[in-house]
């Protein structure tokens, strides 16, 4: 349920959170460079990301990533 979701707000030290994540989702419509994706991948988090140029540029067509189409709620869920 929603009691398992935490919205910490702005935080410059997010890397310490990754170890506790069950899943990392980046649902961008536009992304210039998704460094958070690299951090999540480095921490071993499963990743769901939208298929936008910045995310694709960082992760490529990595088979470990679940890709969703931007603005497509069904593919994201």
mmCIF file of N, CA and C in Angstrom:
data_model
loop_
_atom_site.group_PDB
_atom_site.id
_atom_site.type_symbol
_atom_site.label_atom_id
_atom_site.label_comp_id
_atom_site.label_asym_id
_atom_site.label_seq_id
_atom_site.Cartn_x
_atom_site.Cartn_y
_atom_site.Cartn_z
ATOM 1 N N UNK A 1 0.808 -1.181 0.000
ATOM 2 C CA UNK A 1 0.000 0.000 0.000
ATOM 3 C C UNK A 1 0.856 1.251 0.000
ATOM 4 N N UNK A 2 0.209 2.371 0.071
ATOM 5 C CA UNK A 2 0.890 3.655 0.040
ATOM 6 C C UNK A 2 1.741 3.917 1.265
ATOM 7 N N UNK A 3 1.548 3.191 2.337
ATOM 8 C CA UNK A 3 2.361 3.405 3.535
ATOM 9 C C UNK A 3 3.817 2.993 3.306
ATOM 10 N N UNK A 4 4.103 2.275 2.198
ATOM 11 C CA UNK A 4 5.467 1.861 1.879
ATOM 12 C C UNK A 4 6.190 2.830 0.966
ATOM 13 N N UNK A 5 5.537 3.910 0.573
ATOM 14 C CA UNK A 5 6.139 4.904 -0.322
ATOM 15 C C UNK A 5 6.619 6.078 0.511
ATOM 16 N N UNK A 6 7.848 6.510 0.237
ATOM 17 C CA UNK A 6 8.437 7.616 0.985
ATOM 18 C C UNK A 6 8.841 8.710 0.009
ATOM 19 N N UNK A 7 8.379 9.931 0.215
ATOM 20 C CA UNK A 7 8.745 11.083 -0.594
ATOM 21 C C UNK A 7 9.631 11.993 0.250
ATOM 22 N N UNK A 8 10.948 11.862 0.143
ATOM 23 C CA UNK A 8 11.843 12.614 1.023
ATOM 24 C C UNK A 8 11.986 14.092 0.677
ATOM 25 N N UNK A 9 11.506 14.519 -0.490
ATOM 26 C CA UNK A 9 11.712 15.908 -0.897
ATOM 27 C C UNK A 9 13.118 16.097 -1.442
ATOM 28 N N UNK A 10 13.548 17.326 -1.553
ATOM 29 C CA UNK A 10 14.861 17.617 -2.118
ATOM 30 C C UNK A 10 15.961 17.126 -1.177
ATOM 31 N N UNK A 11 16.903 16.401 -1.747
ATOM 32 C CA UNK A 11 17.992 15.843 -0.948
ATOM 33 C C UNK A 11 19.205 15.705 -1.851
ATOM 34 N N UNK A 12 20.321 16.291 -1.478
ATOM 35 C CA UNK A 12 21.534 16.211 -2.305
ATOM 36 C C UNK A 12 22.306 14.926 -2.067
ATOM 37 N N UNK A 13 21.923 14.141 -1.067
ATOM 38 C CA UNK A 13 22.640 12.911 -0.753
ATOM 39 C C UNK A 13 21.817 11.664 -1.008
ATOM 40 N N UNK A 14 21.191 11.574 -2.177
ATOM 41 C CA UNK A 14 20.297 10.456 -2.462
ATOM 42 C C UNK A 14 20.982 9.101 -2.505
ATOM 43 N N UNK A 15 22.267 9.069 -2.780
ATOM 44 C CA UNK A 15 22.955 7.781 -2.916
ATOM 45 C C UNK A 15 22.785 6.910 -1.678
ATOM 46 N N UNK A 16 22.644 7.523 -0.527
ATOM 47 C CA UNK A 16 22.479 6.720 0.693
ATOM 48 C C UNK A 16 21.122 6.011 0.735
ATOM 49 N N UNK A 17 20.153 6.486 -0.042
ATOM 50 C CA UNK A 17 18.815 5.891 -0.059
ATOM 51 C C UNK A 17 18.746 4.644 -0.941
ATOM 52 N N UNK A 18 19.551 4.575 -1.976
ATOM 53 C CA UNK A 18 19.421 3.507 -2.975
ATOM 54 C C UNK A 18 19.444 2.105 -2.367
ATOM 55 N N UNK A 19 20.228 1.898 -1.333
ATOM 56 C CA UNK A 19 20.342 0.562 -0.748
ATOM 57 C C UNK A 19 19.013 0.068 -0.172
ATOM 58 N N UNK A 20 18.108 0.999 0.128
ATOM 59 C CA UNK A 20 16.809 0.638 0.696
ATOM 60 C C UNK A 20 15.702 0.506 -0.347
ATOM 61 N N UNK A 21 15.998 0.859 -1.596
ATOM 62 C CA UNK A 21 14.966 0.836 -2.637
ATOM 63 C C UNK A 21 14.679 -0.578 -3.101
ATOM 64 N N UNK A 22 13.415 -0.902 -3.282
ATOM 65 C CA UNK A 22 13.008 -2.144 -3.930
ATOM 66 C C UNK A 22 12.943 -1.969 -5.434
ATOM 67 N N UNK A 23 12.750 -0.721 -5.864
ATOM 68 C CA UNK A 23 12.582 -0.400 -7.275
ATOM 69 C C UNK A 23 12.881 1.077 -7.466
ATOM 70 N N UNK A 24 13.540 1.424 -8.561
ATOM 71 C CA UNK A 24 13.784 2.819 -8.888
ATOM 72 C C UNK A 24 13.043 3.134 -10.176
ATOM 73 N N UNK A 25 12.210 4.174 -10.148
ATOM 74 C CA UNK A 25 11.425 4.570 -11.319
ATOM 75 C C UNK A 25 11.775 5.997 -11.698
ATOM 76 N N UNK A 26 12.132 6.192 -12.971
ATOM 77 C CA UNK A 26 12.354 7.532 -13.501
ATOM 78 C C UNK A 26 11.379 7.707 -14.659
ATOM 79 N N UNK A 27 10.293 8.433 -14.412
ATOM 80 C CA UNK A 27 9.215 8.590 -15.383
ATOM 81 C C UNK A 27 9.306 9.933 -16.088
ATOM 82 N N UNK A 28 10.460 10.217 -16.662
ATOM 83 C CA UNK A 28 10.695 11.509 -17.317
ATOM 84 C C UNK A 28 10.022 11.593 -18.674
ATOM 85 N N UNK A 29 9.575 12.793 -19.014
ATOM 86 C CA UNK A 29 9.127 13.068 -20.376
ATOM 87 C C UNK A 29 10.313 13.526 -21.214
ATOM 88 N N UNK A 30 11.258 14.186 -20.560
ATOM 89 C CA UNK A 30 12.493 14.659 -21.195
ATOM 90 C C UNK A 30 13.608 14.467 -20.185
ATOM 91 N N UNK A 31 14.749 14.010 -20.640
ATOM 92 C CA UNK A 31 15.884 13.800 -19.747
ATOM 93 C C UNK A 31 17.150 14.111 -20.534
ATOM 94 N N UNK A 32 17.952 15.028 -20.019
ATOM 95 C CA UNK A 32 19.186 15.352 -20.725
ATOM 96 C C UNK A 32 20.302 14.380 -20.380
ATOM 97 N N UNK A 33 20.431 14.041 -19.112
ATOM 98 C CA UNK A 33 21.405 13.045 -18.677
ATOM 99 C C UNK A 33 20.942 12.522 -17.335
ATOM 100 N N UNK A 34 20.606 11.252 -17.271
ATOM 101 C CA UNK A 34 20.029 10.681 -16.062
ATOM 102 C C UNK A 34 21.069 10.082 -15.133
ATOM 103 N N UNK A 35 21.836 10.929 -14.458
ATOM 104 C CA UNK A 35 22.859 10.412 -13.537
ATOM 105 C C UNK A 35 22.237 9.580 -12.428
ATOM 106 N N UNK A 36 21.006 9.885 -12.044
ATOM 107 C CA UNK A 36 20.335 9.080 -11.021
ATOM 108 C C UNK A 36 20.156 7.640 -11.490
ATOM 109 N N UNK A 37 20.026 7.448 -12.790
ATOM 110 C CA UNK A 37 19.922 6.097 -13.329
ATOM 111 C C UNK A 37 21.227 5.332 -13.130
ATOM 112 N N UNK A 38 22.345 5.996 -13.354
ATOM 113 C CA UNK A 38 23.649 5.361 -13.114
ATOM 114 C C UNK A 38 23.832 5.018 -11.648
ATOM 115 N N UNK A 39 23.409 5.923 -10.781
ATOM 116 C CA UNK A 39 23.526 5.684 -9.336
ATOM 117 C C UNK A 39 22.660 4.505 -8.911
ATOM 118 N N UNK A 40 21.431 4.454 -9.422
ATOM 119 C CA UNK A 40 20.532 3.357 -9.083
ATOM 120 C C UNK A 40 21.084 2.033 -9.606
ATOM 121 N N UNK A 41 21.613 2.051 -10.822
ATOM 122 C CA UNK A 41 22.179 0.846 -11.397
ATOM 123 C C UNK A 41 23.398 0.378 -10.589
ATOM 124 N N UNK A 42 24.246 1.317 -10.210
ATOM 125 C CA UNK A 42 25.432 1.000 -9.417
ATOM 126 C C UNK A 42 25.040 0.350 -8.079
ATOM 127 N N UNK A 43 23.923 0.812 -7.512
ATOM 128 C CA UNK A 43 23.460 0.279 -6.233
ATOM 129 C C UNK A 43 22.733 -1.055 -6.392
ATOM 130 N N UNK A 44 22.483 -1.470 -7.639
ATOM 131 C CA UNK A 44 21.814 -2.743 -7.874
ATOM 132 C C UNK A 44 20.306 -2.683 -7.831
ATOM 133 N N UNK A 45 19.735 -1.473 -7.928
ATOM 134 C CA UNK A 45 18.278 -1.337 -7.901
ATOM 135 C C UNK A 45 17.676 -1.793 -9.230
ATOM 136 N N UNK A 46 16.558 -2.509 -9.184
ATOM 137 C CA UNK A 46 15.802 -2.730 -10.415
ATOM 138 C C UNK A 46 15.310 -1.369 -10.911
ATOM 139 N N UNK A 47 15.310 -1.165 -12.222
ATOM 140 C CA UNK A 47 14.980 0.150 -12.782
ATOM 141 C C UNK A 47 13.852 0.054 -13.794
ATOM 142 N N UNK A 48 12.912 0.982 -13.652
ATOM 143 C CA UNK A 48 11.888 1.244 -14.656
ATOM 144 C C UNK A 48 12.130 2.673 -15.111
ATOM 145 N N UNK A 49 12.263 2.876 -16.411
ATOM 146 C CA UNK A 49 12.537 4.228 -16.927
ATOM 147 C C UNK A 49 11.779 4.449 -18.227
ATOM 148 N N UNK A 50 11.472 5.700 -18.487
ATOM 149 C CA UNK A 50 10.812 6.016 -19.750
ATOM 150 C C UNK A 50 11.855 6.079 -20.858
ATOM 151 N N UNK A 51 11.447 5.643 -22.028
ATOM 152 C CA UNK A 51 12.317 5.572 -23.193
ATOM 153 C C UNK A 51 12.456 6.978 -23.799
ATOM 154 N N UNK A 52 13.327 7.778 -23.182
ATOM 155 C CA UNK A 52 13.617 9.130 -23.666
ATOM 156 C C UNK A 52 15.121 9.202 -23.938
ATOM 157 N N UNK A 53 15.554 10.116 -24.825
ATOM 158 C CA UNK A 53 16.954 10.135 -25.241
ATOM 159 C C UNK A 53 17.984 10.144 -24.107
ATOM 160 N N UNK A 54 17.811 10.933 -23.078
ATOM 161 C CA UNK A 54 18.802 10.987 -22.004
ATOM 162 C C UNK A 54 18.935 9.682 -21.256
ATOM 163 N N UNK A 55 17.816 9.028 -20.986
ATOM 164 C CA UNK A 55 17.843 7.737 -20.283
ATOM 165 C C UNK A 55 18.440 6.660 -21.180
ATOM 166 N N UNK A 56 18.040 6.636 -22.446
ATOM 167 C CA UNK A 56 18.599 5.664 -23.385
ATOM 168 C C UNK A 56 20.095 5.882 -23.573
ATOM 169 N N UNK A 57 20.510 7.149 -23.573
ATOM 170 C CA UNK A 57 21.933 7.461 -23.723
ATOM 171 C C UNK A 57 22.758 6.957 -22.552
ATOM 172 N N UNK A 58 22.187 6.968 -21.368
ATOM 173 C CA UNK A 58 22.889 6.525 -20.172
ATOM 174 C C UNK A 58 22.868 5.000 -20.061
ATOM 175 N N UNK A 59 21.709 4.391 -20.275
ATOM 176 C CA UNK A 59 21.545 2.961 -20.034
ATOM 177 C C UNK A 59 21.592 2.101 -21.280
ATOM 178 N N UNK A 60 21.397 2.712 -22.455
ATOM 179 C CA UNK A 60 21.332 1.914 -23.670
ATOM 180 C C UNK A 60 20.137 0.990 -23.634
ATOM 181 N N UNK A 61 20.151 -0.006 -24.452
ATOM 182 C CA UNK A 61 19.043 -0.968 -24.486
ATOM 183 C C UNK A 61 19.353 -2.133 -23.555
ATOM 184 N N UNK A 62 19.715 -1.823 -22.324
ATOM 185 C CA UNK A 62 20.069 -2.829 -21.331
ATOM 186 C C UNK A 62 18.867 -3.707 -21.034
ATOM 187 N N UNK A 63 19.034 -5.016 -21.133
ATOM 188 C CA UNK A 63 17.911 -5.932 -20.926
ATOM 189 C C UNK A 63 17.454 -6.014 -19.474
ATOM 190 N N UNK A 64 18.245 -5.467 -18.549
ATOM 191 C CA UNK A 64 17.849 -5.470 -17.138
ATOM 192 C C UNK A 64 16.897 -4.329 -16.805
ATOM 193 N N UNK A 65 16.714 -3.407 -17.726
ATOM 194 C CA UNK A 65 15.852 -2.238 -17.509
ATOM 195 C C UNK A 65 14.467 -2.524 -18.071
ATOM 196 N N UNK A 66 13.440 -2.144 -17.321
ATOM 197 C CA UNK A 66 12.075 -2.196 -17.855
ATOM 198 C C UNK A 66 11.796 -0.818 -18.436
ATOM 199 N N UNK A 67 11.568 -0.780 -19.740
ATOM 200 C CA UNK A 67 11.336 0.490 -20.423
ATOM 201 C C UNK A 67 9.844 0.751 -20.580
ATOM 202 N N UNK A 68 9.471 1.998 -20.374
ATOM 203 C CA UNK A 68 8.094 2.456 -20.565
ATOM 204 C C UNK A 68 8.121 3.601 -21.559
ATOM 205 N N UNK A 69 7.011 3.793 -22.219
ATOM 206 C CA UNK A 69 6.912 4.917 -23.148
ATOM 207 C C UNK A 69 6.469 6.171 -22.385
ATOM 208 N N UNK A 70 7.049 7.331 -22.718
ATOM 209 C CA UNK A 70 6.648 8.573 -22.039
ATOM 210 C C UNK A 70 5.143 8.821 -22.202
ATOM 211 N N UNK A 71 4.525 9.290 -21.142
ATOM 212 C CA UNK A 71 3.093 9.613 -21.113
ATOM 213 C C UNK A 71 2.185 8.402 -21.333
ATOM 214 N N UNK A 72 2.719 7.206 -21.248
ATOM 215 C CA UNK A 72 1.913 6.000 -21.386
ATOM 216 C C UNK A 72 1.825 5.315 -20.021
ATOM 217 N N UNK A 73 0.769 5.632 -19.307
ATOM 218 C CA UNK A 73 0.603 5.146 -17.937
ATOM 219 C C UNK A 73 0.600 3.617 -17.885
ATOM 220 N N UNK A 74 -0.035 2.979 -18.845
ATOM 221 C CA UNK A 74 -0.103 1.527 -18.843
ATOM 222 C C UNK A 74 1.284 0.903 -18.992
ATOM 223 N N UNK A 75 2.115 1.427 -19.891
ATOM 224 C CA UNK A 75 3.451 0.836 -20.048
ATOM 225 C C UNK A 75 4.324 1.140 -18.833
ATOM 226 N N UNK A 76 4.069 2.239 -18.158
ATOM 227 C CA UNK A 76 4.841 2.589 -16.960
ATOM 228 C C UNK A 76 4.468 1.691 -15.781
ATOM 229 N N UNK A 77 3.181 1.392 -15.658
ATOM 230 C CA UNK A 77 2.782 0.528 -14.538
ATOM 231 C C UNK A 77 3.082 -0.913 -14.829
#
